Coordinates of C-alpha atoms in Angstrom, one line a residue:
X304 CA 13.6 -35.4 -11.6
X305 CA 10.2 -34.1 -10.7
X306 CA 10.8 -35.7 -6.8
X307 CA 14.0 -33.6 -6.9
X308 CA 12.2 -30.6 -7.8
X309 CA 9.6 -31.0 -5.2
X310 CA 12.2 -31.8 -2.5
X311 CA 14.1 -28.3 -3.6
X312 CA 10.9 -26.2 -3.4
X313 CA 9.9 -27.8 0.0
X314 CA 13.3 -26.7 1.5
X315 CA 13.7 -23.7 0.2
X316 CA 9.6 -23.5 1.6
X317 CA 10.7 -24.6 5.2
X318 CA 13.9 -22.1 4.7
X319 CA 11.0 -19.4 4.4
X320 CA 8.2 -20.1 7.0
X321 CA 10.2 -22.3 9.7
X322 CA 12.0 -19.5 11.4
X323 CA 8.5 -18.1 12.3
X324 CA 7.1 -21.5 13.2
X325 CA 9.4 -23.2 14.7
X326 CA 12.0 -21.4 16.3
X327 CA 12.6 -21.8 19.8
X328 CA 14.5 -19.0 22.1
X329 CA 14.9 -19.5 25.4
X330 CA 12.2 -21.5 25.3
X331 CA 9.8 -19.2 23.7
X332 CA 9.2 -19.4 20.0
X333 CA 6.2 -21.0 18.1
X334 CA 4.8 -24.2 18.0
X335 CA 1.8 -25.1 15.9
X336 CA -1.0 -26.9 17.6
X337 CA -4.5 -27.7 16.6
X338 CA -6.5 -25.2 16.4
X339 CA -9.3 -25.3 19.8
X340 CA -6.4 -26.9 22.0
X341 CA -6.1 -24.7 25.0
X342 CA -2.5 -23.8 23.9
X343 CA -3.8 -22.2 20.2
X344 CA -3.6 -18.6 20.3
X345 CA -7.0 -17.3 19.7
X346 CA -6.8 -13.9 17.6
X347 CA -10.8 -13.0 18.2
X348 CA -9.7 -12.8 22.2
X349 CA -8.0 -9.7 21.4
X350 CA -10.8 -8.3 19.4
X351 CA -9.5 -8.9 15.6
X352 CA -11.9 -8.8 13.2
X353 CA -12.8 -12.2 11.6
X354 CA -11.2 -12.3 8.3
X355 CA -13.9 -12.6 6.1
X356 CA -15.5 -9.3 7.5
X357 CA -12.0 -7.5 6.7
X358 CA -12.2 -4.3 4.5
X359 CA -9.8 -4.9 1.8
X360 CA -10.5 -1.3 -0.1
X361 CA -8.7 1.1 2.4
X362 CA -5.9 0.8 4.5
X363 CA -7.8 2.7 7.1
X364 CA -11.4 4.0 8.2
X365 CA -13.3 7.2 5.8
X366 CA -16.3 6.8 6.6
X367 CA -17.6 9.5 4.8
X368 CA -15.9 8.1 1.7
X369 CA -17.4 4.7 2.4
X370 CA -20.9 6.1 2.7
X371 CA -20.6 8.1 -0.5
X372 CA -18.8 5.2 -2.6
X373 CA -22.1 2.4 -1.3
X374 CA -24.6 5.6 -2.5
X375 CA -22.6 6.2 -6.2
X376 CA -22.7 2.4 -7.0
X377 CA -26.4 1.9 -5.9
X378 CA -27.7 4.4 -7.6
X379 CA -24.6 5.5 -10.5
X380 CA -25.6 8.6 -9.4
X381 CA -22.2 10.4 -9.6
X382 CA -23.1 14.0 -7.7
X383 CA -22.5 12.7 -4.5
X384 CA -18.9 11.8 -5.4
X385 CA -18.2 15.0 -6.9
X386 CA -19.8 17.0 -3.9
X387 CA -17.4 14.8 -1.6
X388 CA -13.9 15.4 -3.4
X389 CA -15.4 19.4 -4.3
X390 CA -15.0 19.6 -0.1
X391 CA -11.6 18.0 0.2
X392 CA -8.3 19.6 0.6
X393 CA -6.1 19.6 -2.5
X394 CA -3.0 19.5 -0.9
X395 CA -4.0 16.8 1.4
X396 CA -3.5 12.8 1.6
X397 CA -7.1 12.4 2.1
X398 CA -7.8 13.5 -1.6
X399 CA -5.4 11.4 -3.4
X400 CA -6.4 8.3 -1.8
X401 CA -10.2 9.4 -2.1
X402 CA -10.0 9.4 -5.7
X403 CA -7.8 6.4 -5.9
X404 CA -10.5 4.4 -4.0
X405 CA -13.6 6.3 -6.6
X406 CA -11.1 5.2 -9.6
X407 CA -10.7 1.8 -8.2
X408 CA -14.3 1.2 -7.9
X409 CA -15.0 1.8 -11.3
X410 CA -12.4 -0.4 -12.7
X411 CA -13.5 -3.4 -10.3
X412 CA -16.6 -2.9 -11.6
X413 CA -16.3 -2.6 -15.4
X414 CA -14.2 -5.9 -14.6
X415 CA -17.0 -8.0 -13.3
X416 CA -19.0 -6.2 -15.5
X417 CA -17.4 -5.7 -19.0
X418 CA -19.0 -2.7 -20.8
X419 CA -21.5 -1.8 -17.7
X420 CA -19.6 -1.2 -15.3
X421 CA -18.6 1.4 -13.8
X422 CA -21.2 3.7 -16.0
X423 CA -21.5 6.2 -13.1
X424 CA -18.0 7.6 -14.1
X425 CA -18.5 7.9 -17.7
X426 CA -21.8 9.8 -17.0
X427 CA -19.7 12.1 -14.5
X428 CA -17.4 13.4 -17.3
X429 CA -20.6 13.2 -19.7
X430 CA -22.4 15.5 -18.1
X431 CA -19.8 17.7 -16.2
X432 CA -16.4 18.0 -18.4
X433 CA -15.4 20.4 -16.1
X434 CA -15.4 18.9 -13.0
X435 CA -12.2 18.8 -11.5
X436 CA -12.6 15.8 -9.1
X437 CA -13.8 13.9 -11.8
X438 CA -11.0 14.6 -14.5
X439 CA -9.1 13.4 -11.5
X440 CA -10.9 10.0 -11.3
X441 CA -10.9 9.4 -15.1
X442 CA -7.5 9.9 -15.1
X443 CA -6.1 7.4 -12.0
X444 CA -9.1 4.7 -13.6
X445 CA -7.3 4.2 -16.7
X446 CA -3.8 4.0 -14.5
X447 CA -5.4 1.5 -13.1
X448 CA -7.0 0.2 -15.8
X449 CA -3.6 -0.1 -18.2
X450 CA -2.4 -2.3 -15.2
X451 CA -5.2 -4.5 -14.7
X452 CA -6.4 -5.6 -18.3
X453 CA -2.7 -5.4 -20.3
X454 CA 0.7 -6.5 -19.8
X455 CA 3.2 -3.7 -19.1
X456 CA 5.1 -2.8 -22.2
X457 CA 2.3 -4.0 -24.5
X458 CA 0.6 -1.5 -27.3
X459 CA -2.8 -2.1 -25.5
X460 CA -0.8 -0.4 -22.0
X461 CA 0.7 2.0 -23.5
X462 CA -2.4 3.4 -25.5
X463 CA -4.4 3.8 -22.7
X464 CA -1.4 5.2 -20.7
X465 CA -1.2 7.8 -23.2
X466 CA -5.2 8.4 -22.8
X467 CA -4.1 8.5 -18.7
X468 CA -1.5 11.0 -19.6
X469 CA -4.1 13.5 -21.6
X470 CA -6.9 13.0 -19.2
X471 CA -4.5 14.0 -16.1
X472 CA -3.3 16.9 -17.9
X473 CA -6.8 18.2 -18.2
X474 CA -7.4 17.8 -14.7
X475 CA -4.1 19.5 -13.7
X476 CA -5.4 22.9 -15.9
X477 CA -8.8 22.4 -14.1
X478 CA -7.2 22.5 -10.6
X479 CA -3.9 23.9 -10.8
X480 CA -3.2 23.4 -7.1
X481 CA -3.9 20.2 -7.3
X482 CA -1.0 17.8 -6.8
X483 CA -3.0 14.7 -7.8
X484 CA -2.9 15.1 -11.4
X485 CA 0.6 15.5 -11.5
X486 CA 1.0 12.1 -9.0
X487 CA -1.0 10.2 -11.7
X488 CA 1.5 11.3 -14.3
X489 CA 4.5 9.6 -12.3
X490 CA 2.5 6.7 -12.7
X491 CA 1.9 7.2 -16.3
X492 CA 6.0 8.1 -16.6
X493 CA 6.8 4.9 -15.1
X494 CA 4.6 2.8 -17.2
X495 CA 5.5 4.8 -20.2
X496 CA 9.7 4.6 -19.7
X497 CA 10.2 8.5 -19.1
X498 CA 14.1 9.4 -18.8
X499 CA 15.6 10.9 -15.4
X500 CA 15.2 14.5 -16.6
X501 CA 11.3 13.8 -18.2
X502 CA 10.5 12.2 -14.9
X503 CA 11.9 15.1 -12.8
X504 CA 10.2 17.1 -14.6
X505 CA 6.9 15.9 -13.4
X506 CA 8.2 15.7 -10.1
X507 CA 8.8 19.2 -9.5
X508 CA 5.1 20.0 -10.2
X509 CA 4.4 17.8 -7.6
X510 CA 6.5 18.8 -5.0
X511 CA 5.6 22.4 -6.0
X512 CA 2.2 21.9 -4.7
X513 CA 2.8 19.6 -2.0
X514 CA 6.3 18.9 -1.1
X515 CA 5.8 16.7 2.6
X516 CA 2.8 14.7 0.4
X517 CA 3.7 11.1 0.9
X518 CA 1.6 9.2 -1.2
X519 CA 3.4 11.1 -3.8
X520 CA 6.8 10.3 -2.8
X521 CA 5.9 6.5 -3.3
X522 CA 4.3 7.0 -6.3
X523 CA 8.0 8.2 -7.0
X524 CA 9.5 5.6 -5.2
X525 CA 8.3 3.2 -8.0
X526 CA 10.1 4.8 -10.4
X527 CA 13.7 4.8 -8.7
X528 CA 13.0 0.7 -8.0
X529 CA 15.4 -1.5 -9.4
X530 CA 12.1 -3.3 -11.3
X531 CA 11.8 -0.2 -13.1
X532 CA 13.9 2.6 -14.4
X533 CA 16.3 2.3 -11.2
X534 CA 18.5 0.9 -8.7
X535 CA 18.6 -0.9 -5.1
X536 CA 21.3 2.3 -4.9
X537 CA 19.1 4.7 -6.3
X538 CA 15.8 4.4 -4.6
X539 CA 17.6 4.4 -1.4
X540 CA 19.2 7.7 -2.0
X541 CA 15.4 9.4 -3.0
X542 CA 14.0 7.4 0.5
X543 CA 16.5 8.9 2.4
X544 CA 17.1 12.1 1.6
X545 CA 13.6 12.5 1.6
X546 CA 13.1 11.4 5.3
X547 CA 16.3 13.8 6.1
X548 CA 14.5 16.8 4.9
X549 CA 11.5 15.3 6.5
X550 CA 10.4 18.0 9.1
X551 CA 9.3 16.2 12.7
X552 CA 6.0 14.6 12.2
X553 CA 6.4 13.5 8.9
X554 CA 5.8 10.3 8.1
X555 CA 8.8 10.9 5.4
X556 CA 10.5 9.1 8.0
X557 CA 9.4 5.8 7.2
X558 CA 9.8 6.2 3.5
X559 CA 13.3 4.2 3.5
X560 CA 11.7 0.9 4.8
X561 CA 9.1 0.9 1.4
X562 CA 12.6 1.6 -0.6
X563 CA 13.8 -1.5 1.6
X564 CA 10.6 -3.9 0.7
X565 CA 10.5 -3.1 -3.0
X566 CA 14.0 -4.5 -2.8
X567 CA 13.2 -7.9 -0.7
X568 CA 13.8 -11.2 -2.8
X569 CA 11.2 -13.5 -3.9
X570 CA 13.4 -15.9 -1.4
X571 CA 15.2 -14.9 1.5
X572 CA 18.0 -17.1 2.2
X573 CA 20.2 -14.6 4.7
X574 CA 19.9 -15.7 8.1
X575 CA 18.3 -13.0 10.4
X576 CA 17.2 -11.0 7.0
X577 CA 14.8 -9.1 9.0
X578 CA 17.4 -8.3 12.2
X579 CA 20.3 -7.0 9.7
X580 CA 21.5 -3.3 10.5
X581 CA 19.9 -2.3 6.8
X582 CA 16.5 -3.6 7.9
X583 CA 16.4 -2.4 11.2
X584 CA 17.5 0.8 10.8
X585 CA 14.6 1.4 8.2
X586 CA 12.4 0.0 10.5
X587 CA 13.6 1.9 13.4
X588 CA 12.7 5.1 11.6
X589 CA 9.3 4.1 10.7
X590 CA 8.8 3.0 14.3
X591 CA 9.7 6.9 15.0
X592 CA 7.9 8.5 12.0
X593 CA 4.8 6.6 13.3
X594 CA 5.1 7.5 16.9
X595 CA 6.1 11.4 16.4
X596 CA 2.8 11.7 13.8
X597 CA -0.3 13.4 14.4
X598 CA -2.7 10.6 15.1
X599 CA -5.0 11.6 12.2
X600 CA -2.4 11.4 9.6
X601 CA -4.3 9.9 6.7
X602 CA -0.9 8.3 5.8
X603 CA -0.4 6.5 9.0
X604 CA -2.1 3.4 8.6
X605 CA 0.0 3.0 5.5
X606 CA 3.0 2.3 7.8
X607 CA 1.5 0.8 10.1
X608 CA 0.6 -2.0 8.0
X609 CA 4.3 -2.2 6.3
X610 CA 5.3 -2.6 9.9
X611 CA 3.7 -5.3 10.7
X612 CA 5.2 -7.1 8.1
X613 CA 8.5 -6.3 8.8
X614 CA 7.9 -6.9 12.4
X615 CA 6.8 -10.5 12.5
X616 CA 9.5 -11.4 9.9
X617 CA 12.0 -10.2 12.6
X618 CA 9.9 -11.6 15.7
X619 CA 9.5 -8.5 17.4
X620 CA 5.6 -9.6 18.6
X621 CA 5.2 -7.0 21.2
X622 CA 5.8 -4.1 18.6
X623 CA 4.1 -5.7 15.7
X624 CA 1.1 -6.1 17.9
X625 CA 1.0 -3.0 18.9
X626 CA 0.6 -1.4 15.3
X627 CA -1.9 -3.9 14.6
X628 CA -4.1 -2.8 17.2
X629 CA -4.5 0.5 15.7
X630 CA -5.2 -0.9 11.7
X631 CA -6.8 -4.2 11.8
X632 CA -10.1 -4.3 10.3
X633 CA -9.0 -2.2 7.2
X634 CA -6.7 -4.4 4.7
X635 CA -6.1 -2.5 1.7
X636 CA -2.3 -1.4 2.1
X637 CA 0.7 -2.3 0.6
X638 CA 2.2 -5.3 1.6
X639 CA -1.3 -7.5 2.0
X640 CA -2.7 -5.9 -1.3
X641 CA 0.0 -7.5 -3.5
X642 CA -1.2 -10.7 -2.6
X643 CA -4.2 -12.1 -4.6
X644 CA -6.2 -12.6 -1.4
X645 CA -5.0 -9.4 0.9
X646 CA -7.6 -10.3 3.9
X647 CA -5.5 -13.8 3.8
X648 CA -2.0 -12.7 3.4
X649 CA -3.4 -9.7 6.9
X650 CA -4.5 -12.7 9.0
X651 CA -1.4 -15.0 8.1
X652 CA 0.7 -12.7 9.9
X653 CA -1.4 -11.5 12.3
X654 CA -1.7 -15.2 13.7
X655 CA 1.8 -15.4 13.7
X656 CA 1.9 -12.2 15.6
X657 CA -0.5 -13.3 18.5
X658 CA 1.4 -16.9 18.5
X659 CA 4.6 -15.3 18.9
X660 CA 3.5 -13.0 21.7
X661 CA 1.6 -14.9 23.6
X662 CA 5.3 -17.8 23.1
X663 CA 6.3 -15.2 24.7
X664 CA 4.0 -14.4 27.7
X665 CA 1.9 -11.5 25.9
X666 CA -1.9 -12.2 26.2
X667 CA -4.8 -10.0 25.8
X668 CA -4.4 -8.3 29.5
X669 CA -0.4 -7.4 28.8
X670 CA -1.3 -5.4 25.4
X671 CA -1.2 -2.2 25.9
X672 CA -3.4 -0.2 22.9

């Protein structure tokens, strides 16, 4: 029996990875070689960055936000945080993914270092109660802290949930144009089981104060997934009307393909999956929300990376090394962050990217960047 059951897990194995291995079309395709033969396709030729020196904590470069995080957790001095998000626009992308990346800190750090870590943010809302920025962090930390150190549905989750719930609240009355507050608390709705009318609710103090603001629209997103208090049917409809209403230069555009990858099976056992009229069409319209944005877009590199994924899963090479180009380096994006090693998960398909274009006859002169 257990022979059987290995047998069944390496077809279904070879049902998921040969397609991008071993196909062969018109005599292109991959083959795998040994690495150092002169046929391997050599990612570093086209300036990748090795994957150990990937940057798994943003999707994209901030290097003010960088410098400022290394200061806050050499010294736990907290000021330099607060004076960073103090001079960011509240209706801006920058300043929700900002203080996701402060909140994250903290929480990686009281993980490795249970009771210690992450003091810096405690003495923040010690000492200054009202700070806005920092009611802000407190808030998204124990978000992320509910999902990291307790299983969803469990008292321990939804206590500190609720603690999420009152410390977002606060922050809301301490910046009331402040849309990030109010995204937290669709986080908090979804862990906490909020009905349709509840959760609207919340959302239309987001979209009050920020209705083009994508990172709140997937934070939304979450919520209308089949996983959690939706449907395949209904997230779709909240994706696409949302990129319909999108004005030009929205990255709203590209919302339908994350409705598309929430909905991917663990197994994917449809031939062509990633060249069906479903998939393409969502990734058509990410293709067009990235190349119609403004090239600072704090958003973009989210897409970017989603692309990618979807690209080499439907063999388009060319395009998926184009968007690589443009966010390699920086790992820490939805899909490569769902994975328990993101930098792995990045460089997995980006040597299957460079493989398949150079199969193809793409080499480091032909890319265009």
């Amino acid at each position: 029996m257990e022979i059987l059951w290995f047998l069944i897990a390496l077809g279904l194995l070879f049902g998921v990875l040969g397609p991008y291995l071993l196909r062969r079309r018109g005599g292109g395709g991959i083959q795998q070689v040994t690495p150092g033969t002169p046929d391997a396709a050599d990612p570093e030729a086209y300036g990748f960055v090795r994957q150990e020196e990937l940057d798994v904590r943003l999707p994209g470069p901030d290097h003010d936000l960088l410098d400022v995080l290394d200061v806050v957790q050499a010294t736990q001095d907290w000021r330099a945080a607060s004076q960073l998000l103090a001079g960011t626009d509240k209706e801006g992308e920058v300043r929700w993914q900002r203080i996701q990346a402060f909140a994250g800190a903290a929480s990686l750090e009281l993980a490795e270092k249970p009771g210690v870590g992450g003091a810096w943010l405690r003495a923040w809302r010690s000492d200054a109660p009202k700070d806005a920025g920092g009611a802000a962090v407190h808030a998204e930390f124990l978000v992320q802290q509910a999902w990291r150190s307790s299983a969803a549905g469990s008292d321990d989750f939804r206590i500190i949930l609720e603690e999420a719930r009152k410390v977002a609240e606060e922050a809301a009355l301490l910046a009331p144009g402040d849309p990030v507050p109010y995204i937290t608390q669709l986080a908090v709705a979804r862990g906490l089981g909020y009905g349709p009318e509840q959760f609207d609710q919340v959302w239309a103090k987001v979209i009050d104060r920020a209705p083009q603001h994508m990172g709140a629209h997937l934070a939304a997103l979450h919520y209308w997934c089949e996983k959690w208090h939706g449907s395949r049917e209904e997230a779709d409809h909240f994706a696409t009307t949302a990129a319909a209403r999108a004005p030009r230069g929205s990255l709203l555009a590209a919302l339908p393909l994350f409705a598309v990858f929430e909905h991917v099976p663990d197994v994917v056992l449809v031939q062509d999956f990633y060249r069906t009229a479903v998939v393409s069409k969502a990734m058509e319209g990410a293709l067009y929300a990235v190349h119609s944005a403004r090239p600072d877009d704090p958003m973009l590199a989210h897409v970017r990376h989603l692309l990618v994924w979807f690209l080499v899963r439907g063999e388009r090479w060319a395009e998926a090394m184009h968007q690589l180009v443009h966010v390699d380096g920086h790992v820490g994006a939805v899909p490569w962050t769902l994975s328990a090693d993101p930098a792995a998960e990045y460089t997995l398909h980006r040597n299957l990217a460079v493989a398949g274009y150079e199969a193809n006859g793409g080499s480091p002169v032909t890319l265009r960047r």
